């Protein structure tokens, strides 16, 4: 209410006082994006903050607490760096009851498409992590910078490791379900974030992974699985996802399937070199049970450096 009252006052005031304003400061002399108030020419953020202040319906001044609001930093955008000079908005061109919108708006009601909105941001943020934004899965599906980034909030959630996933889960419900399974990466605990493995801005790897391949991504934290091993297990070197799933599984640890089914996708079970008859019989509750826990005996499934570890038992 106070906000609208102020705007009304500004209108009455500027109209009524026009005759005492010195000639050099008339509306005509204004540069684009400037505003004349009581004979004083406002520019930069002062133009917008003349009407938008802490009484705004939705808080926008919190932007002053973010990196974009650092006053001494010449690289940061003033309001107009993102919203445009917006002459028709600030002067209420047409004088109608509803002010024309600023040149650029971003919210859910914005008439500007995702490309146009992201373009503004890329003017300052091209390159770096956004090197592969063009053609990325998000860019291609009309996800804009501000679909994830909350520009006016004092804390942009998506930059905070402990809550970042909430932003992603707005759109990625499958992964939301997966991180609640029995075995997971410590995502829900907030110890890890989606962006430890993914670069949401685009990547050369598959599925927006931070590295070029799945394995290279996993090795950033599980370096010991890289080898080289004296005895390599080919599916490990090929792709960790032959056996694992990244977000969550009900088979610990993050396995795609239970043994023996997991192993039997590729192995028929025991062939000639292994003499199953030496094991306790099925009738005694032995063989089947033991054979199911393949990794009980083949404990070095990722590869072995033991001279006689060719069967990955040591
Ligand atoms: C003379 C007063 C005035 C000035 C100056 C002004 N605004 Fe506004 N602005 C308004 C009013 C009134 C509204 C509509 C009421 C509302 O929704 O809060 C509005 C709404 C907006 C909106 C929401 C538009 C929408 O519907 O999505 C944005 C964004 C905005 N202004 C940005 C700016 C920026 C950036 C500047 C500086 C370049 C600026 N305003 C300067 C009065 C002003
Ligand atoms: C870095 C770019 C950027 C800067 C700088 C910026 N804005 Fe915004 N503004 C946005 C985006 C993006 C939105 C859409 C809402 C969101 O994502 O937070 C927005 C939304 C708004 C809204 C509409 C709020 C609503 O949802 O009703 C207003 C009003 C506004 N900005 C005013 C300003 C003013 C005033 C300034 C300067 C003090 C400013 N903006 C600076 C990017 C920016
Ligand atoms: C006029 C240039 C400019 C524009 C336009 C701009 N930014 Fe920025 N942005 C900056 C600068 C400068 C920083 C501070 C960088 C630093 O401190 O190293 C920054 C910081 C950021 C950060 C990091 C904030 C943090 O707390 O670490 C994010 C995220 C960001 N911008 C997103 C955006 C988005 C999204 C848009 C478009 C809505 C946008 N920017 C528009 C210049 C700009
Ligand atoms: C799908 C969600 C998502 C989208 C869309 C997105 N970002 Fe980000 N952004 C993130 C996350 C998560 C981080 C923090 C992790 C990181 O730095 O990779 C981040 C970090 C940043 C940072 C700070 C770190 C740095 O690189 O300096 C900037 C700046 C930034 N984003 C700008 C942008 C711009 C510009 C766009 C649009 C072209 C954009 N973002 C689109 C999720 C997103
Ligand atoms: C506004 C909705 C939205 C948000 C928020 C969002 N995404 Fe997405 N994301 C999509 C869409 C749409 C696609 C492309 C279609 C698809 O494959 O599901 C996509 C694709 C992806 C892909 C690639 C899938 C593939 O098949 O190649 C990954 C990985 C991804 N997003 C991760 C993230 C992460 C991490 C975050 C949070 C930082 C996030 N997304 C936030 C909408 C979103
Ligand atoms: C430990 C690394 C890691 C983490 C952490 C991670 N992901 Fe993934 N994500 C992957 C890998 C690897 C794939 C590729 C899976 C595949 O190809 O089957 C993937 C695939 C995806 C896909 C595409 C799914 C599909 O069916 O194509 C989306 C969307 C996604 N992740 C979102 C997220 C979100 C959201 C988070 C945070 C909650 C997250 N990821 C955390 C590694 C990770
Ligand atoms: C950013 C670091 C990071 C990356 C990248 C990463 N992990 Fe992990 N991983 C962890 C952490 C942390 C744990 C939990 C360790 C613990 O609880 O002791 C873990 C645990 C695991 C576990 C055991 C889960 C359990 O229930 O005990 C498996 C399996 C695993 N990761 C596989 C992978 C695979 C496959 C990839 C690649 C797609 C990958 N990780 C990428 C950090 C990472
Ligand atoms: C052939 C199937 C298979 C492949 C491929 C595979 N793993 Fe595993 N992984 C397993 C099994 C089975 C376990 C459980 C081992 C156990 O219980 O002793 C396991 C356990 C783990 C663990 C948790 C226990 C530990 O040893 O730290 C991590 C982490 C892990 N794997 C990471 C990876 C990474 C990274 C890759 C890719 C380089 C990978 N795995 C490829 C089958 C596989
Ligand atoms: C994606 C396919 C795949 C999966 C799943 C798989 N393996 Fe393998 N495994 C192979 C290949 C290929 C070889 C190499 C065979 C060769 O050299 O003749 C191999 C070799 C082995 C060997 C050494 C045998 C030999 O003849 O040198 C053992 C033991 C073994 N795997 C156990 C397992 C166990 C236990 C599991 C389940 C945790 C498993 N494998 C899952 C593909 C797989
Ligand atoms: C009780 C321990 C034990 C269990 C349980 C076990 N293995 Fe073995 N496996 C061995 C030993 C020991 C060898 C080596 C045979 C030899 O030296 O005669 C072997 C050899 C193998 C070989 C290589 C020889 C061949 O037959 O091709 C494969 C593959 C294999 N096991 C897969 C599996 C799978 C899959 C499972 C689960 C269904 C499994 N093993 C369960 C102990 C076991």
PDB file of C-alpha atoms in Angstrom, residues 22-144:
ATOM      1  CA  UNK A  22      15.533  24.387 -14.208  1.00  0.00           C
ATOM      2  CA  UNK A  23      15.559  24.094 -18.000  1.00  0.00           C
ATOM      3  CA  UNK A  24      18.652  21.836 -18.089  1.00  0.00           C
ATOM      4  CA  UNK A  25      16.883  19.174 -16.138  1.00  0.00           C
ATOM      5  CA  UNK A  26      13.681  18.720 -18.109  1.00  0.00           C
ATOM      6  CA  UNK A  27      12.427  15.325 -19.158  1.00  0.00           C
ATOM      7  CA  UNK A  28      13.729  16.047 -22.672  1.00  0.00           C
ATOM      8  CA  UNK A  29      17.310  16.365 -21.474  1.00  0.00           C
ATOM      9  CA  UNK A  30      17.308  12.944 -19.809  1.00  0.00           C
ATOM     10  CA  UNK A  31      19.526  10.186 -21.120  1.00  0.00           C
ATOM     11  CA  UNK A  32      17.813   6.861 -21.782  1.00  0.00           C
ATOM     12  CA  UNK A  33      17.200   5.005 -18.534  1.00  0.00           C
ATOM     13  CA  UNK A  34      17.381   8.097 -16.327  1.00  0.00           C
ATOM     14  CA  UNK A  35      14.612   9.466 -14.179  1.00  0.00           C
ATOM     15  CA  UNK A  36      13.938  13.024 -13.098  1.00  0.00           C
ATOM     16  CA  UNK A  37      12.728  13.447  -9.537  1.00  0.00           C
ATOM     17  CA  UNK A  38      12.372  16.867  -7.912  1.00  0.00           C
ATOM     18  CA  UNK A  39      14.852  18.351 -10.325  1.00  0.00           C
ATOM     19  CA  UNK A  40      17.392  15.669  -9.572  1.00  0.00           C
ATOM     20  CA  UNK A  41      18.499  13.271 -12.283  1.00  0.00           C
ATOM     21  CA  UNK A  42      18.601   9.695 -11.028  1.00  0.00           C
ATOM     22  CA  UNK A  43      20.556   6.984 -12.797  1.00  0.00           C
ATOM     23  CA  UNK A  44      21.670   3.408 -12.287  1.00  0.00           C
ATOM     24  CA  UNK A  45      20.042   1.499  -9.493  1.00  0.00           C
ATOM     25  CA  UNK A  46      18.700   4.716  -7.955  1.00  0.00           C
ATOM     26  CA  UNK A  47      16.183   4.934 -10.809  1.00  0.00           C
ATOM     27  CA  UNK A  48      14.603   1.604  -9.935  1.00  0.00           C
ATOM     28  CA  UNK A  49      15.033   1.914  -6.202  1.00  0.00           C
ATOM     29  CA  UNK A  50      13.111   5.146  -6.309  1.00  0.00           C
ATOM     30  CA  UNK A  51       9.960   3.008  -6.553  1.00  0.00           C
ATOM     31  CA  UNK A  52      11.146  -0.502  -5.714  1.00  0.00           C
ATOM     32  CA  UNK A  53      12.246  -0.701  -2.135  1.00  0.00           C
ATOM     33  CA  UNK A  54      11.868  -2.931   0.888  1.00  0.00           C
ATOM     34  CA  UNK A  55       8.104  -2.366   0.699  1.00  0.00           C
ATOM     35  CA  UNK A  56       7.864  -4.247  -2.621  1.00  0.00           C
ATOM     36  CA  UNK A  57       5.266  -7.014  -2.503  1.00  0.00           C
ATOM     37  CA  UNK A  58       8.001  -9.537  -3.218  1.00  0.00           C
ATOM     38  CA  UNK A  59      11.344  -8.668  -1.670  1.00  0.00           C
ATOM     39  CA  UNK A  60      13.776  -7.600  -4.383  1.00  0.00           C
ATOM     40  CA  UNK A  61      16.240  -5.498  -2.420  1.00  0.00           C
ATOM     41  CA  UNK A  62      17.843  -8.631  -1.008  1.00  0.00           C
ATOM     42  CA  UNK A  63      19.839  -8.582  -4.259  1.00  0.00           C
ATOM     43  CA  UNK A  64      22.016  -5.972  -2.583  1.00  0.00           C
ATOM     44  CA  UNK A  65      23.276  -8.757  -0.308  1.00  0.00           C
ATOM     45  CA  UNK A  66      24.445 -10.884  -3.245  1.00  0.00           C
ATOM     46  CA  UNK A  67      27.522 -10.716  -5.460  1.00  0.00           C
ATOM     47  CA  UNK A  68      25.445  -8.820  -8.017  1.00  0.00           C
ATOM     48  CA  UNK A  69      24.812  -6.062  -5.499  1.00  0.00           C
ATOM     49  CA  UNK A  70      28.406  -5.259  -4.585  1.00  0.00           C
ATOM     50  CA  UNK A  71      28.398  -1.518  -5.168  1.00  0.00           C
ATOM     51  CA  UNK A  72      32.119  -0.972  -5.693  1.00  0.00           C
ATOM     52  CA  UNK A  73      32.382  -3.816  -8.212  1.00  0.00           C
ATOM     53  CA  UNK A  74      32.092  -2.225 -11.646  1.00  0.00           C
ATOM     54  CA  UNK A  75      31.619  -5.616 -13.311  1.00  0.00           C
ATOM     55  CA  UNK A  76      28.287  -6.250 -11.631  1.00  0.00           C
ATOM     56  CA  UNK A  77      25.033  -5.358 -13.358  1.00  0.00           C
ATOM     57  CA  UNK A  78      22.928  -2.539 -12.011  1.00  0.00           C
ATOM     58  CA  UNK A  79      19.214  -3.327 -12.157  1.00  0.00           C
ATOM     59  CA  UNK A  80      19.232  -2.175 -15.766  1.00  0.00           C
ATOM     60  CA  UNK A  81      22.038  -4.564 -16.698  1.00  0.00           C
ATOM     61  CA  UNK A  82      19.525  -7.388 -16.339  1.00  0.00           C
ATOM     62  CA  UNK A  83      16.145  -5.714 -16.812  1.00  0.00           C
ATOM     63  CA  UNK A  84      17.144  -3.250 -19.533  1.00  0.00           C
ATOM     64  CA  UNK A  85      16.971   0.548 -19.470  1.00  0.00           C
ATOM     65  CA  UNK A  86      13.184   0.204 -19.420  1.00  0.00           C
ATOM     66  CA  UNK A  87      12.340   3.788 -20.318  1.00  0.00           C
ATOM     67  CA  UNK A  88       8.666   3.087 -20.980  1.00  0.00           C
ATOM     68  CA  UNK A  89       8.411   1.356 -17.598  1.00  0.00           C
ATOM     69  CA  UNK A  90      10.056   4.072 -15.547  1.00  0.00           C
ATOM     70  CA  UNK A  91       8.204   6.921 -17.270  1.00  0.00           C
ATOM     71  CA  UNK A  92       4.947   4.986 -17.547  1.00  0.00           C
ATOM     72  CA  UNK A  93       4.805   5.736 -21.272  1.00  0.00           C
ATOM     73  CA  UNK A  94       1.194   6.004 -22.356  1.00  0.00           C
ATOM     74  CA  UNK A  95       0.177   7.086 -18.886  1.00  0.00           C
ATOM     75  CA  UNK A  96      -2.221   4.179 -18.494  1.00  0.00           C
ATOM     76  CA  UNK A  97      -3.226   2.635 -15.191  1.00  0.00           C
ATOM     77  CA  UNK A  98      -0.934  -0.349 -15.787  1.00  0.00           C
ATOM     78  CA  UNK A  99       2.708   0.544 -16.317  1.00  0.00           C
ATOM     79  CA  UNK A 100       4.420  -1.072 -19.354  1.00  0.00           C
ATOM     80  CA  UNK A 101       6.721  -3.855 -18.225  1.00  0.00           C
ATOM     81  CA  UNK A 102      10.477  -3.384 -18.030  1.00  0.00           C
ATOM     82  CA  UNK A 103      12.378  -4.315 -21.214  1.00  0.00           C
ATOM     83  CA  UNK A 104      13.306  -7.683 -19.752  1.00  0.00           C
ATOM     84  CA  UNK A 105      11.423  -9.743 -17.193  1.00  0.00           C
ATOM     85  CA  UNK A 106      12.242 -13.235 -15.971  1.00  0.00           C
ATOM     86  CA  UNK A 107       9.510 -14.500 -13.686  1.00  0.00           C
ATOM     87  CA  UNK A 108       6.944 -17.187 -14.533  1.00  0.00           C
ATOM     88  CA  UNK A 109       4.744 -14.606 -16.314  1.00  0.00           C
ATOM     89  CA  UNK A 110       7.572 -13.312 -18.482  1.00  0.00           C
ATOM     90  CA  UNK A 111       6.807 -13.095 -22.190  1.00  0.00           C
ATOM     91  CA  UNK A 112      10.507 -13.577 -22.994  1.00  0.00           C
ATOM     92  CA  UNK A 113      11.543 -17.114 -23.910  1.00  0.00           C
ATOM     93  CA  UNK A 114      14.292 -19.049 -22.157  1.00  0.00           C
ATOM     94  CA  UNK A 115      16.878 -18.196 -24.813  1.00  0.00           C
ATOM     95  CA  UNK A 116      16.316 -14.459 -24.487  1.00  0.00           C
ATOM     96  CA  UNK A 117      16.485 -14.625 -20.700  1.00  0.00           C
ATOM     97  CA  UNK A 118      19.676 -16.690 -20.639  1.00  0.00           C
ATOM     98  CA  UNK A 119      21.236 -14.464 -23.279  1.00  0.00           C
ATOM     99  CA  UNK A 120      21.284 -11.539 -20.814  1.00  0.00           C
ATOM    100  CA  UNK A 121      23.182 -13.563 -18.248  1.00  0.00           C
ATOM    101  CA  UNK A 122      25.572 -15.067 -20.781  1.00  0.00           C
ATOM    102  CA  UNK A 123      26.591 -11.551 -21.736  1.00  0.00           C
ATOM    103  CA  UNK A 124      28.714 -11.647 -18.560  1.00  0.00           C
ATOM    104  CA  UNK A 125      28.882 -15.385 -17.819  1.00  0.00           C
ATOM    105  CA  UNK A 126      29.805 -17.038 -21.079  1.00  0.00           C
ATOM    106  CA  UNK A 127      32.732 -19.448 -20.890  1.00  0.00           C
ATOM    107  CA  UNK A 128      34.062 -21.140 -17.772  1.00  0.00           C
ATOM    108  CA  UNK A 129      31.602 -23.746 -16.572  1.00  0.00           C
ATOM    109  CA  UNK A 130      29.156 -22.541 -19.217  1.00  0.00           C
ATOM    110  CA  UNK A 131      31.470 -23.355 -22.096  1.00  0.00           C
ATOM    111  CA  UNK A 132      29.095 -26.093 -23.278  1.00  0.00           C
ATOM    112  CA  UNK A 133      25.794 -24.420 -22.436  1.00  0.00           C
ATOM    113  CA  UNK A 134      24.818 -24.063 -26.110  1.00  0.00           C
ATOM    114  CA  UNK A 135      23.366 -27.397 -27.198  1.00  0.00           C
ATOM    115  CA  UNK A 136      23.266 -28.810 -23.661  1.00  0.00           C
ATOM    116  CA  UNK A 137      20.251 -30.812 -22.492  1.00  0.00           C
ATOM    117  CA  UNK A 138      18.988 -27.965 -20.323  1.00  0.00           C
ATOM    118  CA  UNK A 139      19.467 -25.263 -22.949  1.00  0.00           C
ATOM    119  CA  UNK A 140      17.743 -27.478 -25.516  1.00  0.00           C
ATOM    120  CA  UNK A 141      14.692 -28.005 -23.313  1.00  0.00           C
ATOM    121  CA  UNK A 142      14.045 -24.331 -22.557  1.00  0.00           C
ATOM    122  CA  UNK A 143      15.494 -24.401 -19.077  1.00  0.00           C
ATOM    123  CA  UNK A 144      16.806 -20.865 -18.434  1.00  0.00           C
TER     124      UNK A 144
END
